Amino acid sequence: MNTIELIDRLEQDKSLQKEEWITLVESASEENREYAAHKARALADRYYGKEIYVRGLIEFTNYCKNDCYYCGIRCSNKKANRYRLSEEDILACCEEGDRLGFRTFVLQGGEDPYYTDDKIVDIVREIKRRYPEHAVTLSIGERERESYERFFAAGADRYLLRHETANDTHYRKLHPESMSLSHRKQCLRDLKEIGYQTGCGFMVGSPGQTAADLAEDFLFIHELHPEMIGIGPFIPHQDTPFANETQGTLEQTLYLLSLLRIMQPDVLLPATTALATIHPRGRELGILAGANVLMPNLSPVAVRAKYSLYDGKVCTGDEAAECRNCLERRVESVGYHTVVARGDNISILR
Ligand code: SAH
């Protein structure tokens, strides 16, 4: 079976065997990439029309107890300039976000024990008290199931936790002994069971990643069936053990975005900041390859550059209002428009 036929069968069956995934991942010729992108965009249009959902990202702490080799805010990076936002700061971001039309707030941070379960519950509750119609997304790493239950009861709607890689050996190349893939996968299953709209995902081109690893990512995602999938290129950070590794490519990221869209046509798929960082029109190209979500930064400008996961991160200087306008123009330049709706998965709305 040639690659075009495999892409067609993926569209039909929504699944492939591991060997077929490997073949697909390895045959990323320009022709195949264009074929996949065309199909992916048509599917996204069928499910979501010309609408692109916008989520306001609030990076509220860059303290982290973990030591992931790829990440600029890992605990061993003594050069990182650490910060935490107070509840008041976070609420001010939400107020600005609401004014700009955002209906989803994403609270992301390192794994920072300063924010105890009680503190997170208070923050979520207060946001939901002020904005009962808005969605709150948490992205604060691995916690106990009981903690996830408490956040959900407090009103959190969604949770983003990239699995990073579905292969154990590859996971070990990216993380220290203290972390485990099985725990991360368990967290994702717990989150889904509790009732969160759940997002997983991985970096494209992370050190040591093979086509077989990516095949396992697709199989894992197919089995989990998340509401959201976040992928973006790996970009080295100068103060990490991966400083001299090569960054993930634009072409492969776009191709994998398209394959994800074809596998799960109604999924919420962001064109990430990392993608925008490796190409000046990364977001637009992401949309054309099948993405339908953007997550602009709502964090105070004073801390933006400090949330440095990788080098060269874009959009660290502009006020949220400017970002909003810039995004709108970019989205319109490729024939789409942003929407302020919560943008829950349409399969859930049905
Ligand atoms: N502590 C939270 C949030 C992590 S930051 C958690 O564990 O989920 C969000 C994502 O940024 C990570 O999941 C990772 O996939 C991505 N990331 C980290 N370092 C990166 C790098 N050097 N290049 C590209 N993406 C990176």
XYZ file of C-alpha atoms and ligand atoms in Angstrom:
376
model
C 0.000 0.000 0.000
C 1.458 3.388 -0.888
C 1.368 6.384 1.414
C -1.591 8.100 -0.250
C -3.594 4.892 0.189
C -2.522 4.713 3.844
C -3.721 8.277 4.426
C -7.044 7.413 2.791
C -7.380 4.340 4.968
C -6.558 6.358 8.079
C -9.416 8.668 7.159
C -11.747 5.676 6.680
C -10.785 3.541 9.662
C -9.321 6.174 12.034
C -6.631 3.685 12.954
C -3.600 1.916 11.541
C -1.243 -0.852 12.632
C 2.082 0.131 14.195
C 4.075 -0.847 11.075
C 1.748 1.247 8.929
C 2.204 4.251 11.191
C 5.960 3.865 10.884
C 5.687 3.798 7.088
C 3.462 6.864 7.145
C 5.744 8.834 9.459
C 8.790 7.918 7.380
C 7.283 8.898 4.041
C 6.919 12.606 4.571
C 7.626 13.660 0.971
C 6.298 17.031 -0.130
C 3.544 15.356 -2.124
C 2.390 13.264 0.833
C 2.545 16.198 3.229
C 0.409 18.285 0.905
C -2.063 15.472 0.432
C -2.372 15.019 4.214
C -2.678 18.761 4.852
C -5.395 19.151 2.248
C -7.411 16.310 3.722
C -6.829 17.504 7.285
C -7.950 21.054 6.507
C -11.061 19.789 4.727
C -11.949 17.702 7.800
C -11.357 20.601 10.185
C -13.552 22.793 7.972
C -16.274 20.151 7.997
C -16.318 20.003 11.806
C -15.417 23.577 12.760
C -16.004 25.679 9.641
C -13.782 28.734 9.329
C -13.630 29.212 13.104
C -10.442 29.192 15.143
C -10.759 28.999 18.931
C -8.624 31.256 21.077
C -7.532 30.419 24.649
C -5.812 32.857 26.982
C -2.671 31.310 28.450
C -1.614 32.429 31.920
C 1.849 31.136 32.824
C 1.557 31.620 36.557
C 4.777 30.046 37.891
C 8.122 28.948 36.486
C 9.204 27.161 39.657
C 9.377 23.436 39.005
C 10.382 20.461 41.112
C 11.014 18.315 38.045
C 14.199 18.111 36.039
C 13.138 17.216 32.483
C 16.263 17.383 30.313
C 14.600 19.420 27.559
C 12.946 22.119 29.616
C 14.369 25.554 30.431
C 12.532 25.820 33.763
C 13.867 22.482 35.088
C 14.885 22.680 38.740
C 18.612 22.275 37.965
C 18.696 25.390 35.816
C 20.153 27.812 38.325
C 20.116 30.583 35.743
C 16.330 30.625 35.488
C 14.891 33.784 36.961
C 11.990 32.390 39.001
C 8.597 34.025 39.573
C 5.147 33.254 40.910
C 1.914 35.125 40.265
C -0.373 35.809 43.211
C -4.081 34.995 43.029
C -4.658 38.708 42.568
C -2.221 38.809 39.601
C -3.934 35.797 38.028
C -7.363 37.398 38.434
C -6.060 40.582 36.819
C -4.950 38.504 33.797
C -8.420 36.977 33.624
C -10.022 40.425 33.764
C -7.891 41.627 30.873
C -8.558 38.386 29.000
C -12.303 38.692 29.486
C -12.192 42.268 28.216
C -10.395 41.046 25.089
C -13.048 38.399 24.468
C -11.374 35.258 25.823
C -13.786 32.644 27.164
C -11.178 30.103 28.215
C -8.348 30.673 30.666
C -5.488 28.203 30.678
C -3.442 28.193 33.873
C -0.063 26.654 33.122
C 3.021 26.319 35.258
C 5.916 24.213 36.403
C 5.195 21.627 39.081
C 5.356 24.100 41.946
C 4.482 22.742 45.415
C 3.931 26.320 46.627
C 0.534 26.060 44.914
C -0.979 23.490 47.227
C -4.241 21.815 46.303
C -6.035 24.296 48.570
C -4.491 27.248 46.735
C -5.380 25.868 43.297
C -8.935 25.158 44.477
C -9.255 28.740 45.744
C -7.978 30.181 42.473
C -10.221 28.009 40.291
C -13.246 28.706 42.471
C -12.700 32.457 42.386
C -12.255 32.517 38.595
C -15.452 30.476 38.162
C -17.313 32.704 40.634
C -16.407 35.769 38.601
C -16.768 34.127 35.185
C -19.247 31.260 35.525
C -19.642 30.926 31.755
C -15.920 30.682 31.043
C -13.881 27.500 30.844
C -10.865 26.981 33.105
C -8.084 24.729 31.874
C -5.311 23.550 34.173
C -1.859 22.509 32.993
C 0.135 21.979 36.161
C 1.575 18.519 35.697
C 1.181 15.318 37.656
C -0.817 15.326 40.894
C -2.747 12.768 42.910
C -6.102 11.622 41.552
C -7.734 13.075 44.650
C -6.228 16.501 43.835
C -7.551 16.313 40.258
C -10.973 15.462 41.726
C -10.868 18.486 44.008
C -9.910 20.852 41.156
C -12.729 19.424 39.040
C -15.220 19.877 41.869
C -13.996 23.480 42.209
C -14.997 24.061 38.581
C -11.957 23.253 36.404
C -13.227 22.042 33.031
C -10.150 20.883 31.163
C -6.646 19.601 31.820
C -3.607 19.580 29.558
C -0.880 17.060 30.295
C 1.309 16.117 27.381
C 2.429 12.513 27.687
C 5.685 13.689 25.924
C 6.363 10.239 24.408
C 4.474 6.955 24.634
C 7.626 4.834 24.524
C 9.332 3.900 27.802
C 12.888 3.896 26.475
C 12.423 7.262 24.804
C 10.750 8.627 27.945
C 13.901 7.657 29.906
C 16.079 9.635 27.485
C 14.057 12.771 28.200
C 13.435 12.477 31.939
C 15.349 11.613 35.119
C 14.718 8.396 37.088
C 12.332 10.127 39.475
C 9.689 10.421 36.751
C 7.775 7.632 35.058
C 5.757 7.249 31.886
C 3.363 4.818 33.515
C 2.459 7.426 36.146
C 1.974 10.095 33.518
C -0.312 7.826 31.485
C -2.220 6.945 34.656
C -2.746 10.665 35.342
C -4.232 11.058 31.849
C -6.608 8.137 32.369
C -7.642 9.523 35.774
C -8.294 12.956 34.297
C -10.525 11.470 31.604
C -12.404 9.305 34.087
C -13.019 12.252 36.393
C -14.680 14.045 33.500
C -12.141 16.624 32.387
C -11.836 17.436 28.723
C -8.304 16.118 28.523
C -5.336 16.984 26.357
C -2.193 14.934 25.787
C 0.614 15.493 23.294
C 4.314 15.423 22.537
C 7.236 17.381 21.137
C 8.172 16.799 17.510
C 11.837 15.968 16.967
C 12.771 15.614 20.630
C 16.218 14.027 21.089
C 16.207 10.309 20.313
C 12.687 10.275 18.872
C 12.271 7.604 16.163
C 9.472 6.869 13.694
C 8.608 3.849 15.866
C 8.241 6.151 18.904
C 5.908 8.402 16.950
C 3.927 5.347 15.844
C 3.452 4.531 19.536
C 2.337 8.111 20.172
C -0.396 7.732 17.564
C -1.482 4.375 18.983
C -1.576 5.750 22.523
C -3.529 8.836 21.469
C -5.966 6.681 19.520
C -6.593 4.571 22.592
C -6.913 7.531 24.993
C -9.115 9.508 22.588
C -8.397 12.892 24.192
C -10.465 16.000 23.481
C -7.281 17.985 22.743
C -3.813 17.167 21.397
C -0.903 19.577 21.837
C 2.172 19.102 19.686
C 4.979 21.475 18.770
C 8.589 21.246 17.666
C 11.270 20.531 20.261
C 13.459 23.644 20.528
C 16.726 23.466 22.496
C 17.217 25.680 25.544
C 20.784 26.841 26.125
C 20.855 26.058 29.859
C 19.722 22.438 29.603
C 21.535 19.152 28.849
C 19.906 19.307 25.379
C 21.413 22.702 24.512
C 23.226 21.322 21.473
C 20.518 19.016 20.142
C 18.778 19.771 16.841
C 15.367 21.376 16.849
C 12.246 19.724 15.430
C 11.320 20.755 11.895
C 8.432 22.811 10.598
C 7.644 20.218 7.921
C 7.421 17.283 10.275
C 5.326 19.213 12.801
C 2.844 20.247 10.113
C 2.682 16.711 8.718
C 2.014 15.197 12.151
C -0.648 17.848 12.868
C -2.392 16.771 9.667
C -2.207 13.073 10.540
C -3.650 13.767 13.993
C -6.533 15.708 12.454
C -7.239 12.857 10.019
C -7.129 10.259 12.813
C -9.427 12.262 15.093
C -11.292 14.813 12.946
C -13.181 16.580 15.769
C -10.158 16.991 18.053
C -9.102 20.413 19.346
C -5.657 20.919 17.863
C -3.576 24.004 18.678
C -0.993 25.659 16.459
C 1.444 26.191 19.333
C 3.788 29.007 20.306
C 6.735 26.662 19.658
C 5.544 26.309 16.064
C 5.292 30.097 15.794
C 8.812 30.321 17.204
C 10.491 28.244 14.481
C 8.753 29.984 11.568
C 7.381 33.543 11.241
C 4.108 32.172 9.860
C 4.073 29.025 11.990
C 0.559 29.585 13.338
C -0.937 30.248 9.919
C 0.783 27.197 8.450
C -0.433 25.167 11.435
C -4.013 26.198 10.683
C -3.589 25.290 7.021
C -2.297 21.856 8.105
C -5.404 21.214 10.240
C -5.025 23.070 13.559
C -8.063 24.942 14.949
C -6.925 26.450 18.258
C -4.527 29.250 19.235
C -3.275 29.925 22.731
C -1.965 33.484 22.971
C -0.254 34.695 26.081
C -2.189 36.556 28.775
C 0.646 36.533 31.316
C 1.890 39.941 32.492
C 4.594 41.198 30.093
C 7.002 41.532 33.034
C 7.173 37.735 33.482
C 6.702 36.517 29.895
C 10.367 36.058 29.035
C 10.981 34.247 32.323
C 8.635 31.421 31.337
C 11.406 30.205 29.112
C 10.874 26.548 28.197
C 13.028 26.899 25.073
C 15.179 29.586 23.405
C 13.764 32.343 21.238
C 10.123 32.078 22.343
C 8.025 34.581 20.398
C 5.442 37.086 21.675
C 7.180 37.867 24.958
C 7.068 41.641 24.495
C 3.555 42.520 23.355
C 0.664 43.449 25.610
C -2.243 40.989 25.467
C -4.372 43.434 23.481
C -1.727 43.720 20.751
C -1.390 39.927 20.652
C -5.116 39.633 20.163
C -5.071 41.989 17.159
C -1.985 40.408 15.668
C -3.543 36.945 15.927
C -6.773 38.095 14.348
C -4.865 39.470 11.353
C -2.833 36.297 10.992
C -5.896 34.072 11.123
C -7.734 36.249 8.597
C -4.744 36.187 6.250
C -5.426 32.480 5.644
C -9.202 32.822 5.347
C -10.298 32.032 8.900
C -11.587 34.026 11.880
C -11.234 33.716 15.625
C -14.234 32.983 17.818
C -14.831 33.894 21.418
C -17.031 30.860 22.126
C -15.791 28.376 24.701
C -15.315 25.988 21.823
C -15.885 22.744 23.625
C -15.495 19.738 21.423
C -18.474 19.760 19.148
C -19.025 16.067 19.720
C -19.615 16.963 23.368
C -22.018 19.761 22.504
C -24.065 17.437 20.353
N 4.455 21.358 34.127
C 3.384 21.205 33.165
C 3.540 22.149 32.007
C 4.761 21.858 31.179
S 5.206 23.106 30.004
C 3.330 19.762 32.737
O 4.150 18.963 33.162
O 2.433 19.423 32.001
C 4.238 22.615 28.614
C 4.937 21.808 27.541
O 6.020 22.501 26.960
C 5.566 20.517 27.976
O 4.610 19.527 28.174
C 6.552 20.211 26.851
O 5.982 19.315 25.897
C 6.774 21.583 26.210
N 8.218 21.923 26.264
C 9.037 21.924 27.322
N 10.297 22.184 26.941
C 10.291 22.332 25.613
C 11.286 22.576 24.607
N 12.567 22.710 24.943
N 10.892 22.676 23.318
C 9.602 22.563 22.979
N 8.627 22.300 23.854
C 8.959 22.192 25.161
